[in-house]
Amino acid sequence: MTLSKYFHEKIFKKLFDKTWPKWLGGILLALLNILLFAYLMPLGGIYPAVSEWGIWTYKLAGLEIKPPFGSLELPHLSIKSILSLGLMSGVFVSSLLSRQFKLRKDTPGGYLQGFAGGVLIGIGSFLAGACNVAGFYSSIMSLSLSGFYMMIGLIGGGYFGAQIMMWQGRKKAERLTFELIPESRDSALKEYKSNQPKIGFFITFILIVIALTYFLNGKQILGSMFLFGIAFGVVFQRSALCMAAAFREIFTTKNNGIMRSIMLSLIVGVIGFSIIKAGGFKPEHAFVLLAGWHTIIGGFVFGLGMVIAGGCAIGILWRSAEGYIRHWFSLLGGMLVAGLWVPVYGFNVGKGWLYGTPVFLPDKLGWGYALIIVLTILTAFYFFVRWIEITASKRKELSK
Amino acid sequence: MNNHYKVDIRNMMCPYPKYVMPKILEKLGASEKRTVIDILVDCPSAIDEIPPIISKKGYKNEITQISNGEWRIRVKR
């Protein structure tokens, strides 16, 4: 066996032929997030990045809008944007190497729904003060009460979104056409030879050059954030850990593999983040967000939006990079709403009683109880969704 | 007797392909024994999620990639 053949058979095929196990994806995401937190900040800032892109879009149209956080930087010089751009690049490369990239068209109604979902995601992020990644995923790892509030909202919104998607699914099923194929045309298909992996290697090379350019110009943080983004993108794409699906499937097919791996990911993350915080490597109150009614309502609107759009904050970036045109509209909807952050809200995001206050659970309960309670809730939810899964499949067997 | 069908659900994004599967399997179940249905999909998650739905019903499936990001799932009784 030659070296290139060995590489192809043993490494490349394993990485890019089959989807990675969901549990592995969950653990890898948690480890990446722990590393990223130890380095700079946890995975988040997707929404502020989208907001910056929205402000740039308005600017190109001649409208001057102030950014909600700090000053407006060019996307390639903004830490938040570069993480999201890295993530999209990672997804793009990964989908090419896996021979899965395709420009996927949709119906006008699909585009409109994608746009509407993006708008709801935008509004939900306003209200919650963060997207699902920062507000739910990284917040729970940070032992912030807000993460659980947002989770409640996401489950509620996910329920209503799931009803809409199932109703649409039934309508699509009615309209299916079964086309008869003449026997003569029934030839066996050969394995499809794709040139996408080659393009993927070429793009990988370009991405490495871009990262090196940052490092050589003394922009270590930007370069590292770009690389982190790529790593996150590859893991999301290869393990298909779609958070919109996690919150939707509890109510539809009840295949809760993704939700379970997210819980597993959170458990690993909580432990890692706690070591970093309790060890004094990062401030304890890092990523502790406001917990109040706004968080729950925002989570609800966000949850509904992400399910009808077909992707959460990361999901719409990821699907856009995989070639789903519908999600370009979602991204546009999110950008246009997020860009209006300051004109609509002024600098009042987070002010007022509805927003509540940031609650760092160890402050209220002590480290010991906080960890025990959080880990118990996550484990209990893991088994709860597993129980839903088992009872649903038993019911199906009985009805056969 | 011709009993080979094609259902083209390319451009149907996730999760719709798995939501329309019951209808496709119903058609297969109601047809005569030698019937084959080719489902054309372009959603990467469908090729992970649809085969278990098919095998749960006791049917056989075979996946072939037909183009970049496109697959044919052949279902047989």
Short mmCIF file of C-alpha atoms in Angstrom, two decimals:
data_model
loop_
_atom_site.label_atom_id
_atom_site.label_comp_id
_atom_site.label_asym_id
_atom_site.label_seq_id
_atom_site.Cartn_x
_atom_site.Cartn_y
_atom_site.Cartn_z
CA MET A 1 0.00 0.00 0.00
CA THR A 2 1.40 3.36 -0.97
CA LEU A 3 1.42 6.22 1.50
CA SER A 4 -1.23 8.21 -0.33
CA LYS A 5 -3.47 5.17 -0.55
CA TYR A 6 -2.96 4.50 3.16
CA PHE A 7 -3.86 8.11 3.93
CA HIS A 8 -6.94 7.89 1.76
CA GLU A 9 -8.22 4.59 3.13
CA LYS A 10 -7.34 4.92 6.80
CA ILE A 11 -7.61 8.61 7.53
CA PHE A 12 -9.45 10.53 4.86
CA LYS A 13 -12.32 8.06 4.42
CA LYS A 14 -12.83 7.79 8.18
CA LEU A 15 -13.03 11.56 8.54
CA PHE A 16 -15.02 12.51 5.49
CA ASP A 17 -17.02 9.52 4.31
CA LYS A 18 -19.43 8.82 7.12
CA THR A 19 -20.99 11.24 9.58
CA TRP A 20 -19.15 11.22 12.90
CA PRO A 21 -20.97 9.71 15.87
CA LYS A 22 -23.09 12.37 17.55
CA TRP A 23 -21.64 11.73 21.02
CA LEU A 24 -18.14 12.23 19.67
CA GLY A 25 -19.20 15.50 18.04
CA GLY A 26 -20.70 16.67 21.33
CA ILE A 27 -17.54 15.90 23.29
CA LEU A 28 -15.28 17.52 20.66
CA LEU A 29 -17.39 20.68 20.69
CA ALA A 30 -17.17 20.84 24.48
CA LEU A 31 -13.37 20.37 24.40
CA LEU A 32 -12.99 23.04 21.72
CA ASN A 33 -15.16 25.40 23.74
CA ILE A 34 -13.11 24.77 26.89
CA LEU A 35 -9.90 25.49 24.96
CA LEU A 36 -11.40 28.61 23.42
CA PHE A 37 -12.55 29.84 26.84
CA ALA A 38 -9.12 29.21 28.33
CA TYR A 39 -7.64 31.11 25.39
CA LEU A 40 -10.01 34.07 25.13
CA MET A 41 -13.77 33.63 25.41
CA PRO A 42 -16.29 30.81 24.94
CA LEU A 43 -18.06 30.17 21.64
CA GLY A 44 -20.45 33.05 21.11
CA GLY A 45 -20.55 36.45 19.55
CA ILE A 46 -22.26 34.96 16.51
CA TYR A 47 -25.13 37.37 16.87
CA PRO A 48 -22.95 40.46 17.41
CA ALA A 49 -20.99 39.36 14.34
CA VAL A 50 -24.18 39.06 12.29
CA SER A 51 -25.17 42.46 13.68
CA GLU A 52 -21.88 43.95 12.46
CA TRP A 53 -22.47 42.47 9.00
CA GLY A 54 -25.97 43.98 9.05
CA ILE A 55 -24.58 47.40 9.95
CA TRP A 56 -22.10 47.11 7.09
CA THR A 57 -24.96 46.21 4.75
CA TYR A 58 -26.90 49.28 5.86
CA LYS A 59 -23.77 51.34 5.48
CA LEU A 60 -23.36 50.17 1.88
CA ALA A 61 -26.95 51.30 1.33
CA GLY A 62 -26.05 54.70 2.73
CA LEU A 63 -27.47 54.33 6.24
CA GLU A 64 -25.21 55.06 9.19
CA ILE A 65 -26.00 52.95 12.24
CA LYS A 66 -24.06 52.74 15.47
CA PRO A 67 -22.87 49.30 16.57
CA PRO A 68 -24.23 47.94 19.87
CA PHE A 69 -20.84 46.93 21.24
CA GLY A 70 -17.68 48.98 20.93
CA SER A 71 -16.68 50.42 17.60
CA LEU A 72 -17.46 48.98 14.19
CA GLU A 73 -14.51 47.14 12.72
CA LEU A 74 -14.03 45.66 9.29
CA PRO A 75 -15.18 42.02 9.33
CA HIS A 76 -11.68 40.62 8.82
CA LEU A 77 -10.38 42.68 11.75
CA SER A 78 -13.21 41.95 14.17
CA ILE A 79 -12.68 39.09 16.62
CA LYS A 80 -16.37 38.17 16.54
CA SER A 81 -16.67 38.25 12.77
CA ILE A 82 -13.50 36.28 12.25
CA LEU A 83 -14.76 33.44 14.46
CA SER A 84 -17.99 33.23 12.45
CA LEU A 85 -16.17 33.57 9.13
CA GLY A 86 -13.77 30.83 10.23
CA LEU A 87 -16.73 28.64 11.12
CA MET A 88 -18.26 29.13 7.69
CA SER A 89 -14.92 28.40 6.03
CA GLY A 90 -14.56 25.23 8.09
CA VAL A 91 -18.02 24.05 7.07
CA PHE A 92 -17.32 24.87 3.41
CA VAL A 93 -14.07 22.90 3.34
CA SER A 94 -15.56 20.02 5.25
CA SER A 95 -18.54 19.77 2.91
CA LEU A 96 -16.23 19.81 -0.12
CA LEU A 97 -13.99 17.10 1.31
CA SER A 98 -17.10 15.05 2.05
CA ARG A 99 -18.47 15.60 -1.48
CA GLN A 100 -21.56 17.23 -0.01
CA PHE A 101 -21.41 20.80 -1.29
CA LYS A 102 -24.26 21.78 -3.58
CA LEU A 103 -26.14 24.95 -4.31
CA ARG A 104 -29.53 23.91 -3.02
CA LYS A 105 -32.47 25.84 -4.35
CA ASP A 106 -35.81 26.09 -2.64
CA THR A 107 -39.28 27.37 -3.47
CA PRO A 108 -40.10 31.11 -3.11
CA GLY A 109 -42.14 30.13 -0.06
CA GLY A 110 -39.07 28.37 1.34
CA TYR A 111 -36.95 31.50 0.89
CA LEU A 112 -39.61 33.62 2.54
CA GLN A 113 -39.83 31.20 5.45
CA GLY A 114 -36.04 31.22 5.78
CA PHE A 115 -36.06 35.01 5.84
CA ALA A 116 -38.88 35.08 8.41
CA GLY A 117 -37.02 32.58 10.57
CA GLY A 118 -33.90 34.76 10.39
CA VAL A 119 -35.94 37.80 11.44
CA LEU A 120 -37.36 35.89 14.43
CA ILE A 121 -33.86 34.70 15.34
CA GLY A 122 -32.83 38.35 15.26
CA ILE A 123 -35.70 39.51 17.45
CA GLY A 124 -35.16 36.61 19.86
CA SER A 125 -31.50 37.53 20.19
CA PHE A 126 -32.45 41.15 20.97
CA LEU A 127 -34.73 40.02 23.73
CA ALA A 128 -32.48 37.36 25.22
CA GLY A 129 -29.41 39.51 24.76
CA ALA A 130 -27.61 36.66 23.00
CA CYS A 131 -28.11 33.91 20.45
CA ASN A 132 -28.63 30.28 21.42
CA VAL A 133 -24.94 29.51 21.32
CA ALA A 134 -23.83 32.23 23.74
CA GLY A 135 -27.14 32.45 25.61
CA PHE A 136 -27.78 28.74 26.07
CA TYR A 137 -24.77 26.58 25.24
CA SER A 138 -21.86 28.64 26.56
CA SER A 139 -23.97 30.19 29.36
CA ILE A 140 -24.86 26.86 30.92
CA MET A 141 -21.21 25.86 30.79
CA SER A 142 -20.43 29.14 32.55
CA LEU A 143 -22.92 28.20 35.31
CA SER A 144 -25.08 31.17 34.43
CA LEU A 145 -28.77 30.88 35.35
CA SER A 146 -29.62 32.63 32.06
CA GLY A 147 -28.64 29.50 30.12
CA PHE A 148 -31.43 27.48 31.72
CA TYR A 149 -33.93 30.32 31.24
CA MET A 150 -33.10 30.43 27.57
CA MET A 151 -33.37 26.63 27.34
CA ILE A 152 -36.94 26.83 28.68
CA GLY A 153 -37.77 29.41 26.01
CA LEU A 154 -36.09 27.39 23.26
CA ILE A 155 -38.09 24.28 24.18
CA GLY A 156 -41.34 26.29 24.06
CA GLY A 157 -40.51 27.90 20.73
CA GLY A 158 -39.25 24.56 19.43
CA TYR A 159 -42.64 23.01 20.18
CA PHE A 160 -44.57 25.51 18.05
CA GLY A 161 -41.95 25.47 15.30
CA ALA A 162 -42.14 21.66 15.23
CA GLN A 163 -45.91 21.79 14.70
CA ILE A 164 -45.45 24.10 11.69
CA MET A 165 -42.70 21.91 10.21
CA MET A 166 -44.72 18.70 10.64
CA TRP A 167 -47.78 20.30 9.07
CA GLN A 168 -45.65 21.39 6.11
CA GLY A 169 -44.13 17.91 5.96
CA ARG A 170 -47.60 16.37 5.68
CA LYS A 171 -48.53 18.79 2.91
CA LYS A 172 -45.32 17.97 1.05
CA ALA A 173 -46.05 14.26 1.45
CA GLU A 174 -49.46 14.69 -0.19
CA ARG A 175 -47.85 16.41 -3.16
CA LEU A 176 -45.21 13.71 -3.78
CA THR A 177 -45.14 12.33 -7.29
CA PHE A 178 -44.16 8.75 -7.98
CA GLU A 179 -42.73 8.61 -11.46
CA LEU A 180 -42.55 5.25 -13.23
CA ILE A 181 -39.11 4.39 -14.59
CA PRO A 182 -38.94 2.20 -17.72
CA GLU A 183 -37.16 -1.09 -16.98
CA SER A 184 -34.55 -0.49 -19.65
CA ARG A 185 -33.27 2.61 -17.89
CA ASP A 186 -32.73 0.79 -14.66
CA SER A 187 -28.99 0.51 -14.90
CA ALA A 188 -26.77 -0.04 -11.92
CA LEU A 189 -25.02 3.14 -10.87
CA LYS A 190 -21.29 3.40 -10.60
CA GLU A 191 -19.72 5.15 -7.67
CA TYR A 192 -19.78 8.88 -8.34
CA LYS A 193 -16.36 10.36 -9.00
CA SER A 194 -16.27 13.79 -7.47
CA ASN A 195 -13.65 16.47 -7.83
CA GLN A 196 -14.81 18.26 -4.68
CA PRO A 197 -12.19 16.70 -2.38
CA LYS A 198 -9.46 18.14 -4.63
CA ILE A 199 -11.05 21.59 -4.46
CA GLY A 200 -11.38 21.06 -0.71
CA PHE A 201 -7.64 20.45 -0.34
CA PHE A 202 -6.93 23.57 -2.36
CA ILE A 203 -9.23 25.69 -0.17
CA THR A 204 -7.65 24.16 2.96
CA PHE A 205 -4.32 25.40 1.65
CA ILE A 206 -5.76 28.91 1.12
CA LEU A 207 -7.22 28.94 4.63
CA ILE A 208 -3.83 28.01 6.08
CA VAL A 209 -2.26 30.86 4.13
CA ILE A 210 -4.90 33.28 5.48
CA ALA A 211 -4.27 32.14 9.06
CA LEU A 212 -0.50 32.43 8.56
CA THR A 213 -0.93 35.95 7.20
CA TYR A 214 -2.62 36.96 10.45
CA PHE A 215 0.14 35.40 12.55
CA LEU A 216 2.93 36.92 10.48
CA ASN A 217 1.34 40.35 10.80
CA GLY A 218 1.28 40.11 14.58
CA LYS A 219 -2.47 39.49 14.76
CA GLN A 220 -2.23 36.30 16.81
CA ILE A 221 -5.69 36.60 18.34
CA LEU A 222 -7.44 37.06 15.00
CA GLY A 223 -5.47 34.19 13.48
CA SER A 224 -6.26 31.90 16.38
CA MET A 225 -9.96 32.82 16.36
CA PHE A 226 -10.03 32.05 12.64
CA LEU A 227 -8.50 28.61 13.28
CA PHE A 228 -10.90 27.95 16.17
CA GLY A 229 -13.79 28.89 13.89
CA ILE A 230 -12.59 26.43 11.24
CA ALA A 231 -12.30 23.65 13.83
CA PHE A 232 -15.82 24.32 15.11
CA GLY A 233 -17.14 24.39 11.54
CA VAL A 234 -15.57 21.02 10.70
CA VAL A 235 -16.96 19.39 13.86
CA PHE A 236 -20.45 20.81 13.32
CA GLN A 237 -20.49 19.77 9.68
CA ARG A 238 -19.09 16.27 10.20
CA SER A 239 -21.19 15.36 13.22
CA ALA A 240 -24.35 17.14 11.99
CA LEU A 241 -25.06 18.51 15.45
CA CYS A 242 -27.90 20.80 14.51
CA MET A 243 -29.37 22.52 17.56
CA ALA A 244 -32.56 23.45 15.73
CA ALA A 245 -33.08 19.73 15.11
CA ALA A 246 -32.38 18.93 18.77
CA PHE A 247 -35.17 21.20 19.98
CA ARG A 248 -37.52 20.15 17.17
CA GLU A 249 -37.14 16.38 17.23
CA ILE A 250 -38.24 16.07 20.88
CA PHE A 251 -41.69 16.90 19.51
CA THR A 252 -41.62 15.24 16.08
CA THR A 253 -39.77 11.99 15.35
CA LYS A 254 -38.57 11.76 18.97
CA ASN A 255 -35.14 10.65 17.83
CA ASN A 256 -33.27 12.58 20.47
CA GLY A 257 -29.70 11.60 19.66
CA ILE A 258 -28.68 15.21 18.98
CA MET A 259 -30.28 16.55 22.17
CA ARG A 260 -28.56 13.81 24.16
CA SER A 261 -25.18 14.61 22.69
CA ILE A 262 -25.74 18.31 23.45
CA MET A 263 -26.45 17.40 27.09
CA LEU A 264 -23.29 15.26 27.11
CA SER A 265 -21.40 18.19 25.62
CA LEU A 266 -22.76 20.52 28.30
CA ILE A 267 -21.77 18.13 31.08
CA VAL A 268 -18.18 17.97 29.79
CA GLY A 269 -18.19 21.73 29.29
CA VAL A 270 -19.54 22.54 32.75
CA ILE A 271 -16.71 20.54 34.30
CA GLY A 272 -14.07 22.17 32.12
CA PHE A 273 -15.39 25.71 32.57
CA SER A 274 -15.65 25.19 36.33
CA ILE A 275 -12.01 24.14 36.52
CA ILE A 276 -11.02 27.27 34.58
CA LYS A 277 -13.19 29.55 36.71
CA ALA A 278 -12.61 28.01 40.13
CA GLY A 279 -8.90 27.72 39.38
CA GLY A 280 -8.80 31.47 38.84
CA PHE A 281 -7.62 31.25 35.23
CA LYS A 282 -10.55 33.38 34.07
CA PRO A 283 -12.91 35.68 35.99
CA GLU A 284 -15.78 33.79 37.64
CA HIS A 285 -18.36 36.10 36.14
CA ALA A 286 -17.18 35.64 32.59
CA PHE A 287 -20.16 34.88 30.35
CA VAL A 288 -22.72 35.18 33.12
CA LEU A 289 -25.61 36.88 31.31
CA LEU A 290 -28.79 38.55 32.49
CA ALA A 291 -31.45 36.10 33.62
CA GLY A 292 -35.02 37.34 33.50
CA TRP A 293 -38.28 37.20 31.59
CA HIS A 294 -36.57 38.63 28.54
CA THR A 295 -34.32 35.60 28.41
CA ILE A 296 -37.26 33.19 28.41
CA ILE A 297 -39.33 35.19 25.91
CA GLY A 298 -36.29 35.77 23.73
CA GLY A 299 -35.52 32.05 23.84
CA PHE A 300 -39.09 31.31 22.78
CA VAL A 301 -39.03 33.65 19.76
CA PHE A 302 -35.54 32.42 18.89
CA GLY A 303 -36.62 28.78 19.19
CA LEU A 304 -39.57 29.30 16.87
CA GLY A 305 -37.39 31.19 14.39
CA MET A 306 -34.58 28.64 14.30
CA VAL A 307 -36.96 25.72 13.74
CA ILE A 308 -38.84 27.33 10.84
CA ALA A 309 -35.59 28.64 9.34
CA GLY A 310 -34.02 25.20 9.67
CA GLY A 311 -30.95 26.30 11.61
CA CYS A 312 -29.93 28.11 14.78
CA ALA A 313 -27.43 30.98 14.84
CA ILE A 314 -24.64 28.59 13.91
CA GLY A 315 -26.98 26.47 11.81
CA ILE A 316 -27.76 29.26 9.37
CA LEU A 317 -24.06 30.07 8.95
CA TRP A 318 -23.33 26.38 8.47
CA ARG A 319 -26.14 25.68 6.01
CA SER A 320 -25.28 28.83 4.08
CA ALA A 321 -21.73 27.54 3.69
CA GLU A 322 -23.07 24.14 2.59
CA GLY A 323 -24.94 25.82 -0.26
CA TYR A 324 -28.48 26.14 1.07
CA ILE A 325 -29.85 29.27 -0.61
CA ARG A 326 -32.76 29.33 1.83
CA HIS A 327 -30.32 30.00 4.66
CA TRP A 328 -28.74 32.88 2.78
CA PHE A 329 -32.14 34.50 3.19
CA SER A 330 -32.17 33.55 6.89
CA LEU A 331 -28.77 35.11 7.31
CA LEU A 332 -29.95 38.23 5.48
CA GLY A 333 -33.05 38.43 7.70
CA GLY A 334 -30.88 38.02 10.80
CA MET A 335 -28.40 40.65 9.55
CA LEU A 336 -31.05 43.24 8.73
CA VAL A 337 -32.72 42.84 12.14
CA ALA A 338 -29.52 42.53 14.13
CA GLY A 339 -28.13 45.61 12.39
CA LEU A 340 -31.04 47.62 13.71
CA TRP A 341 -30.10 46.80 17.30
CA VAL A 342 -29.19 50.39 18.25
CA PRO A 343 -31.95 52.29 16.34
CA VAL A 344 -34.61 50.05 17.90
CA TYR A 345 -33.24 49.52 21.35
CA GLY A 346 -30.80 52.34 21.73
CA PHE A 347 -28.26 51.26 24.26
CA ASN A 348 -31.00 49.91 26.49
CA VAL A 349 -30.44 46.21 25.89
CA GLY A 350 -30.12 44.69 29.32
CA LYS A 351 -31.68 47.61 31.18
CA GLY A 352 -35.00 47.45 33.03
CA TRP A 353 -36.60 44.93 35.38
CA LEU A 354 -37.72 42.55 32.63
CA TYR A 355 -34.10 41.75 31.89
CA GLY A 356 -33.36 40.70 35.44
CA THR A 357 -29.84 40.48 36.74
CA PRO A 358 -26.91 38.20 35.97
CA VAL A 359 -26.93 35.22 38.29
CA PHE A 360 -23.76 33.16 38.70
CA LEU A 361 -25.04 29.99 40.34
CA PRO A 362 -22.02 29.36 42.62
CA ASP A 363 -22.60 32.84 44.13
CA LYS A 364 -26.08 31.78 45.23
CA LEU A 365 -25.48 28.13 46.07
CA GLY A 366 -21.75 27.71 46.60
CA TRP A 367 -19.56 25.80 44.17
CA GLY A 368 -20.47 22.35 45.48
CA TYR A 369 -24.24 22.66 45.31
CA ALA A 370 -24.16 24.67 42.10
CA LEU A 371 -22.20 21.92 40.34
CA ILE A 372 -24.31 19.12 41.79
CA ILE A 373 -27.57 20.81 40.82
CA VAL A 374 -26.47 21.79 37.30
CA LEU A 375 -24.99 18.38 36.52
CA THR A 376 -28.10 16.68 37.93
CA ILE A 377 -30.42 18.80 35.77
CA LEU A 378 -28.37 18.04 32.64
CA THR A 379 -28.18 14.32 33.40
CA ALA A 380 -31.88 14.19 34.25
CA PHE A 381 -32.76 15.92 30.97
CA TYR A 382 -30.51 13.47 29.12
CA PHE A 383 -32.45 10.53 30.54
CA PHE A 384 -35.78 12.31 30.14
CA VAL A 385 -35.30 12.70 26.38
CA ARG A 386 -33.99 9.11 26.22
CA TRP A 387 -37.18 7.99 27.94
CA ILE A 388 -39.27 9.92 25.37
CA GLU A 389 -37.27 8.11 22.66
CA ILE A 390 -37.81 4.64 24.12
CA THR A 391 -41.52 5.03 24.83
CA ALA A 392 -42.09 6.45 21.32
CA SER A 393 -40.37 3.51 19.61
CA LYS A 394 -42.29 1.01 21.79
CA ARG A 395 -45.57 2.65 20.81
CA LYS A 396 -44.59 2.37 17.15
CA GLU A 397 -43.85 -1.34 17.50
CA LEU A 398 -47.23 -1.97 19.12
CA SER A 399 -49.03 -0.17 16.33
CA LYS A 400 -47.31 -2.25 13.63
CA MET B 1 -44.95 -5.58 -15.39
CA ASN B 2 -43.26 -2.30 -14.47
CA ASN B 3 -42.93 -1.59 -10.79
CA HIS B 4 -40.01 0.76 -10.50
CA TYR B 5 -40.76 4.24 -9.19
CA LYS B 6 -38.72 7.37 -8.72
CA VAL B 7 -39.45 10.05 -6.14
CA ASP B 8 -37.39 13.17 -6.60
CA ILE B 9 -37.23 15.13 -3.35
CA ARG B 10 -34.03 16.99 -4.13
CA ASN B 11 -34.24 20.60 -2.97
CA MET B 12 -36.37 19.47 -0.05
CA MET B 13 -34.32 20.56 2.96
CA CYS B 14 -33.92 18.76 6.23
CA PRO B 15 -36.16 17.72 8.07
CA TYR B 16 -38.85 17.37 5.38
CA PRO B 17 -37.36 14.23 3.72
CA LYS B 18 -37.83 12.20 6.88
CA TYR B 19 -41.32 13.65 7.42
CA VAL B 20 -42.44 12.44 3.97
CA MET B 21 -40.93 8.95 4.42
CA PRO B 22 -44.09 7.38 5.93
CA LYS B 23 -45.99 8.29 2.74
CA ILE B 24 -43.28 6.72 0.53
CA LEU B 25 -43.16 3.54 2.60
CA GLU B 26 -46.95 3.37 2.57
CA LYS B 27 -46.84 3.40 -1.22
CA LEU B 28 -44.22 0.65 -1.19
CA GLY B 29 -46.23 -1.42 1.27
CA ALA B 30 -49.36 -1.15 -0.88
CA SER B 31 -47.56 -2.11 -4.09
CA GLU B 32 -46.76 -5.60 -5.28
CA LYS B 33 -43.81 -7.46 -3.84
CA ARG B 34 -41.19 -6.74 -6.51
CA THR B 35 -41.66 -2.97 -6.32
CA VAL B 36 -38.61 -0.74 -6.05
CA ILE B 37 -38.65 2.94 -5.18
CA ASP B 38 -35.70 5.23 -5.83
CA ILE B 39 -35.66 8.30 -3.62
CA LEU B 40 -33.43 11.13 -4.82
CA VAL B 41 -32.28 13.39 -1.97
CA ASP B 42 -29.73 16.17 -1.59
CA CYS B 43 -29.84 16.68 2.16
CA PRO B 44 -26.71 15.29 3.86
CA SER B 45 -28.52 14.45 7.08
CA ALA B 46 -31.17 12.49 5.16
CA ILE B 47 -28.68 9.75 4.28
CA ASP B 48 -28.09 9.19 8.00
CA GLU B 49 -31.64 9.53 9.16
CA ILE B 50 -33.68 7.83 6.46
CA PRO B 51 -32.10 4.31 6.40
CA PRO B 52 -33.10 3.58 10.03
CA ILE B 53 -36.69 4.61 9.23
CA ILE B 54 -36.66 2.16 6.30
CA SER B 55 -35.13 -0.75 8.19
CA LYS B 56 -37.51 -0.25 11.12
CA LYS B 57 -40.34 -1.11 8.69
CA GLY B 58 -38.43 -4.22 7.67
CA TYR B 59 -37.55 -2.94 4.18
CA LYS B 60 -34.13 -2.92 2.54
CA ASN B 61 -32.25 0.14 1.40
CA GLU B 62 -29.16 0.91 -0.60
CA ILE B 63 -27.51 4.34 -0.89
CA THR B 64 -25.54 5.50 -3.92
CA GLN B 65 -24.08 8.94 -4.35
CA ILE B 66 -25.19 10.25 -7.74
CA SER B 67 -23.61 13.69 -7.70
CA ASN B 68 -22.03 16.22 -5.35
CA GLY B 69 -24.38 16.42 -2.38
CA GLU B 70 -26.96 14.16 -4.07
CA TRP B 71 -27.84 10.58 -3.31
CA ARG B 72 -30.17 7.86 -4.47
CA ILE B 73 -31.78 5.77 -1.75
CA ARG B 74 -33.22 2.59 -3.27
CA VAL B 75 -35.94 1.01 -1.17
CA LYS B 76 -37.11 -2.58 -1.66
CA ARG B 77 -39.51 -4.79 0.18
#
